[in-house]
Amino acid sequence: MANKRIQAPKGVSEYVPPRSKLFEFVRESLIAPARLAGYQLMELPVFEDTELFSRGVGASTDVVTKEMYTFTDRGDRSITLRPEGTAGAMRAVIEHGLDRGRLPVKIWYSGAYFRAERPQAGRYRQFYQVGIEAIGLDDPAIDAEVIAIADAGFKSIGLRQYRLEITSLGDAQSRAAHRNELLNYIATLDLDEATASRALINPLRLFDDKREVIKNAMAQAPLLMDYLSVASRQHFEKVKSYLDALDISYHLNPRMVRGLDYYTGTTFEFVHDLLGAQSGIGGGGRYDSLMAELGGQELSGIGFGLGVDRALLAAEAEGVIAIDGFVSDLFIIPLGDSAMQIVLELATQLRGAGKIVEIAFGDRSLKTAMKAADKSGARNVVVVGDQEIASQSVELKNMSTGVSVSVTIESLINAL
RNA sequence: GUGGACGUAGCUCAGCUGGUAGAGCACCCGGUUGUGGUCCGGGAUGUCGCGGGUUCGAGCCCCGUCGUUCACCCCA
């Protein structure tokens, strides 16, 4: 009886050579600007107490109500695979007392997140995000800095065909004032049951509906932007002026809706043109009450999450990155067993000096080994046999020019 | 979760109105004596996603299932 072939779980994204190199490049590029701005790493668990998300992300959100991987562990605890990064980061900040220390707390993180959705292009059940959080400052300048960091990441990959959309969700009083007006307006509409019940949970959702009928119906709906309190309005105006000063272009989108309940004030989203239905490559915003909600100090914060999978897809769609061959510095071909011992040692030495060095294993013919060297993408090749061991020198062959030069084994490192 | 399309060698795909599988690329070996990329010769590879059904006979038809993909939904 043949063994059943085991496949990866449905909808996970995975990266294997040679494309994994692009993934690595994209992930590192996205987070590099945060490092340069003084953000520090936080490495967190991929699973948390379920309550962290129902309280932090919001019990009414789709993410919490129907997309979480929740299970009971052996100690009868309800555990959930993290669907996003901010709640866990806040939990850790509070647990380690960072919110009682020097402010702002500036952290970055990177890793896998989980959502049990139906898979689609750019939407996976396990996906990768990098994110940052800046906690403990209300200064609109840091809103602009956070947005600028995300933008710098995308730009450094070479992405061009994306746009930044921003809005302000205001403070609690702004939203309360608007919510009443909006519900009154929605009450005048003739909606199907599903839409109506969604509207009751979060009326802002209707702004995001893609159906033409709803779009038209919502065209005259009151906008939150027009109900901002004086403080919220001033804050948002400042953020915009800083973005202008940074020469970061943005589109005001007063109808933007975010799926996580904790967002307040400045909120933003990066949308890419070439990605189909799953076009958001990153997003984030300010959260005024999340820290307190999770039992920490009453501090406001702002952060973002950028989709590594989608940024990679976008970069490929734009043709700004492509798989190139693997390149190494040196390929060493040992002839015979005593040569192998020396080569093993030599390779270790060169690698210690930071050189990428591969060895021809398997005792194959020289011709075959040369072919292997060619295919490996090595810039240089040396053969080590009895002659070389006796003379302590090797012919260093440049694979692109075909030219060899004689160098002593000792000085090989300088010749690479 | 709902609906549509798809699932044949590592990859891209072909396979006529059902008669038990092929191409290109890639891969492996060789073209003698210690040097690759071209060329020539040779070679391996698939339980045709999986399970069941119809049939004398199924990669081709039917059902189920798993997966992929696109849209809805949702969002990174």
PDB file of C-alpha atoms in Angstrom, chain A residues 253-356:
ATOM      1  CA  ASN A 253      -9.998  58.768   1.190  1.00  0.00           C
ATOM      2  CA  PRO A 254     -12.705  59.690   3.676  1.00  0.00           C
ATOM      3  CA  ARG A 255     -14.504  56.443   2.814  1.00  0.00           C
ATOM      4  CA  MET A 256     -11.620  54.198   3.764  1.00  0.00           C
ATOM      5  CA  VAL A 257     -12.565  51.392   6.110  1.00  0.00           C
ATOM      6  CA  ARG A 258     -10.236  49.326   8.196  1.00  0.00           C
ATOM      7  CA  GLY A 259     -11.145  45.910   9.475  1.00  0.00           C
ATOM      8  CA  LEU A 260      -9.682  46.157  12.933  1.00  0.00           C
ATOM      9  CA  ASP A 261     -11.627  47.953  15.634  1.00  0.00           C
ATOM     10  CA  TYR A 262      -8.739  49.600  17.445  1.00  0.00           C
ATOM     11  CA  TYR A 263      -7.950  52.245  14.863  1.00  0.00           C
ATOM     12  CA  THR A 264      -8.535  55.895  15.737  1.00  0.00           C
ATOM     13  CA  GLY A 265      -7.272  59.149  14.287  1.00  0.00           C
ATOM     14  CA  THR A 266      -4.746  58.921  11.468  1.00  0.00           C
ATOM     15  CA  THR A 267      -5.351  55.812   9.405  1.00  0.00           C
ATOM     16  CA  PHE A 268      -3.695  54.780   6.173  1.00  0.00           C
ATOM     17  CA  GLU A 269      -3.445  52.114   3.553  1.00  0.00           C
ATOM     18  CA  PHE A 270      -1.058  51.383   0.703  1.00  0.00           C
ATOM     19  CA  VAL A 271      -2.825  50.051  -2.366  1.00  0.00           C
ATOM     20  CA  HIS A 272      -1.139  48.543  -5.397  1.00  0.00           C
ATOM     21  CA  ASP A 273      -2.617  48.772  -8.903  1.00  0.00           C
ATOM     22  CA  LEU A 274      -1.509  45.447 -10.317  1.00  0.00           C
ATOM     23  CA  LEU A 275      -2.694  43.056  -7.652  1.00  0.00           C
ATOM     24  CA  GLY A 276      -6.316  42.245  -8.424  1.00  0.00           C
ATOM     25  CA  ALA A 277      -8.812  41.946  -5.609  1.00  0.00           C
ATOM     26  CA  GLN A 278      -6.250  41.702  -2.811  1.00  0.00           C
ATOM     27  CA  SER A 279      -4.629  45.025  -3.522  1.00  0.00           C
ATOM     28  CA  GLY A 280      -3.639  46.247  -0.068  1.00  0.00           C
ATOM     29  CA  ILE A 281       0.096  45.897   0.425  1.00  0.00           C
ATOM     30  CA  GLY A 282       0.206  47.585   3.778  1.00  0.00           C
ATOM     31  CA  GLY A 283      -1.798  49.588   6.230  1.00  0.00           C
ATOM     32  CA  GLY A 284      -1.945  50.945   9.705  1.00  0.00           C
ATOM     33  CA  GLY A 285      -2.941  53.781  11.887  1.00  0.00           C
ATOM     34  CA  ARG A 286      -3.240  55.260  15.318  1.00  0.00           C
ATOM     35  CA  TYR A 287      -4.874  53.496  18.240  1.00  0.00           C
ATOM     36  CA  ASP A 288      -5.751  55.673  21.215  1.00  0.00           C
ATOM     37  CA  SER A 289      -7.254  53.220  23.625  1.00  0.00           C
ATOM     38  CA  LEU A 290      -5.739  49.843  22.789  1.00  0.00           C
ATOM     39  CA  MET A 291      -3.046  50.000  25.477  1.00  0.00           C
ATOM     40  CA  ALA A 292      -5.530  50.829  28.219  1.00  0.00           C
ATOM     41  CA  GLU A 293      -7.985  48.265  26.880  1.00  0.00           C
ATOM     42  CA  LEU A 294      -5.321  45.597  27.345  1.00  0.00           C
ATOM     43  CA  GLY A 295      -4.490  46.728  30.859  1.00  0.00           C
ATOM     44  CA  GLY A 296      -1.540  48.992  30.226  1.00  0.00           C
ATOM     45  CA  GLN A 297      -0.871  52.691  30.659  1.00  0.00           C
ATOM     46  CA  GLU A 298      -3.208  55.058  28.854  1.00  0.00           C
ATOM     47  CA  LEU A 299      -0.913  55.666  25.968  1.00  0.00           C
ATOM     48  CA  SER A 300      -1.684  56.256  22.359  1.00  0.00           C
ATOM     49  CA  GLY A 301       0.280  54.528  19.653  1.00  0.00           C
ATOM     50  CA  ILE A 302       0.633  54.217  15.930  1.00  0.00           C
ATOM     51  CA  GLY A 303       1.956  51.470  13.729  1.00  0.00           C
ATOM     52  CA  PHE A 304       1.660  49.566  10.498  1.00  0.00           C
ATOM     53  CA  GLY A 305       1.735  46.104   9.021  1.00  0.00           C
ATOM     54  CA  LEU A 306       3.165  45.532   5.566  1.00  0.00           C
ATOM     55  CA  GLY A 307       2.393  42.410   3.589  1.00  0.00           C
ATOM     56  CA  VAL A 308       5.605  40.730   2.513  1.00  0.00           C
ATOM     57  CA  ASP A 309       3.834  38.239   0.227  1.00  0.00           C
ATOM     58  CA  ARG A 310       1.891  40.968  -1.519  1.00  0.00           C
ATOM     59  CA  ALA A 311       4.832  43.336  -1.791  1.00  0.00           C
ATOM     60  CA  LEU A 312       6.706  40.511  -3.498  1.00  0.00           C
ATOM     61  CA  LEU A 313       3.789  39.849  -5.849  1.00  0.00           C
ATOM     62  CA  ALA A 314       3.595  43.561  -6.606  1.00  0.00           C
ATOM     63  CA  ALA A 315       7.311  43.794  -7.310  1.00  0.00           C
ATOM     64  CA  GLU A 316       7.095  40.849  -9.676  1.00  0.00           C
ATOM     65  CA  ALA A 317       4.048  42.351 -11.386  1.00  0.00           C
ATOM     66  CA  GLU A 318       5.925  45.591 -11.902  1.00  0.00           C
ATOM     67  CA  GLY A 319       8.943  43.660 -13.106  1.00  0.00           C
ATOM     68  CA  VAL A 320      11.263  45.450 -10.719  1.00  0.00           C
ATOM     69  CA  ILE A 321      12.777  42.298  -9.302  1.00  0.00           C
ATOM     70  CA  ALA A 322      13.607  39.071 -11.028  1.00  0.00           C
ATOM     71  CA  ILE A 323      15.176  35.790 -10.150  1.00  0.00           C
ATOM     72  CA  ASP A 324      18.840  35.818 -11.001  1.00  0.00           C
ATOM     73  CA  GLY A 325      21.142  32.861 -10.636  1.00  0.00           C
ATOM     74  CA  PHE A 326      22.807  32.073  -7.383  1.00  0.00           C
ATOM     75  CA  VAL A 327      26.278  33.540  -7.283  1.00  0.00           C
ATOM     76  CA  SER A 328      29.184  32.311  -5.195  1.00  0.00           C
ATOM     77  CA  ASP A 329      32.789  33.425  -4.934  1.00  0.00           C
ATOM     78  CA  LEU A 330      34.577  30.157  -5.407  1.00  0.00           C
ATOM     79  CA  PHE A 331      34.022  26.545  -6.374  1.00  0.00           C
ATOM     80  CA  ILE A 332      36.755  24.165  -5.291  1.00  0.00           C
ATOM     81  CA  ILE A 333      37.326  20.838  -7.006  1.00  0.00           C
ATOM     82  CA  PRO A 334      39.372  18.340  -5.030  1.00  0.00           C
ATOM     83  CA  LEU A 335      41.063  15.481  -6.871  1.00  0.00           C
ATOM     84  CA  GLY A 336      41.437  12.519  -4.594  1.00  0.00           C
ATOM     85  CA  ASP A 337      40.835  11.872  -0.940  1.00  0.00           C
ATOM     86  CA  SER A 338      43.859  13.629   0.508  1.00  0.00           C
ATOM     87  CA  ALA A 339      42.947  16.686  -1.530  1.00  0.00           C
ATOM     88  CA  MET A 340      39.437  16.584  -0.104  1.00  0.00           C
ATOM     89  CA  GLN A 341      40.762  16.870   3.425  1.00  0.00           C
ATOM     90  CA  ILE A 342      42.754  19.944   2.497  1.00  0.00           C
ATOM     91  CA  VAL A 343      39.878  21.445   0.535  1.00  0.00           C
ATOM     92  CA  LEU A 344      37.466  21.012   3.423  1.00  0.00           C
ATOM     93  CA  GLU A 345      39.868  22.977   5.587  1.00  0.00           C
ATOM     94  CA  LEU A 346      40.536  25.608   2.954  1.00  0.00           C
ATOM     95  CA  ALA A 347      36.837  26.178   2.365  1.00  0.00           C
ATOM     96  CA  THR A 348      36.243  26.656   6.081  1.00  0.00           C
ATOM     97  CA  GLN A 349      39.009  29.241   6.197  1.00  0.00           C
ATOM     98  CA  LEU A 350      37.683  31.210   3.233  1.00  0.00           C
ATOM     99  CA  ARG A 351      34.135  31.098   4.546  1.00  0.00           C
ATOM    100  CA  GLY A 352      35.462  32.465   7.818  1.00  0.00           C
ATOM    101  CA  ALA A 353      36.582  35.468   5.806  1.00  0.00           C
ATOM    102  CA  GLY A 354      33.081  35.903   4.433  1.00  0.00           C
ATOM    103  CA  LYS A 355      33.491  34.245   1.064  1.00  0.00           C
ATOM    104  CA  ILE A 356      30.758  32.050  -0.388  1.00  0.00           C
TER     105      ILE A 356
END
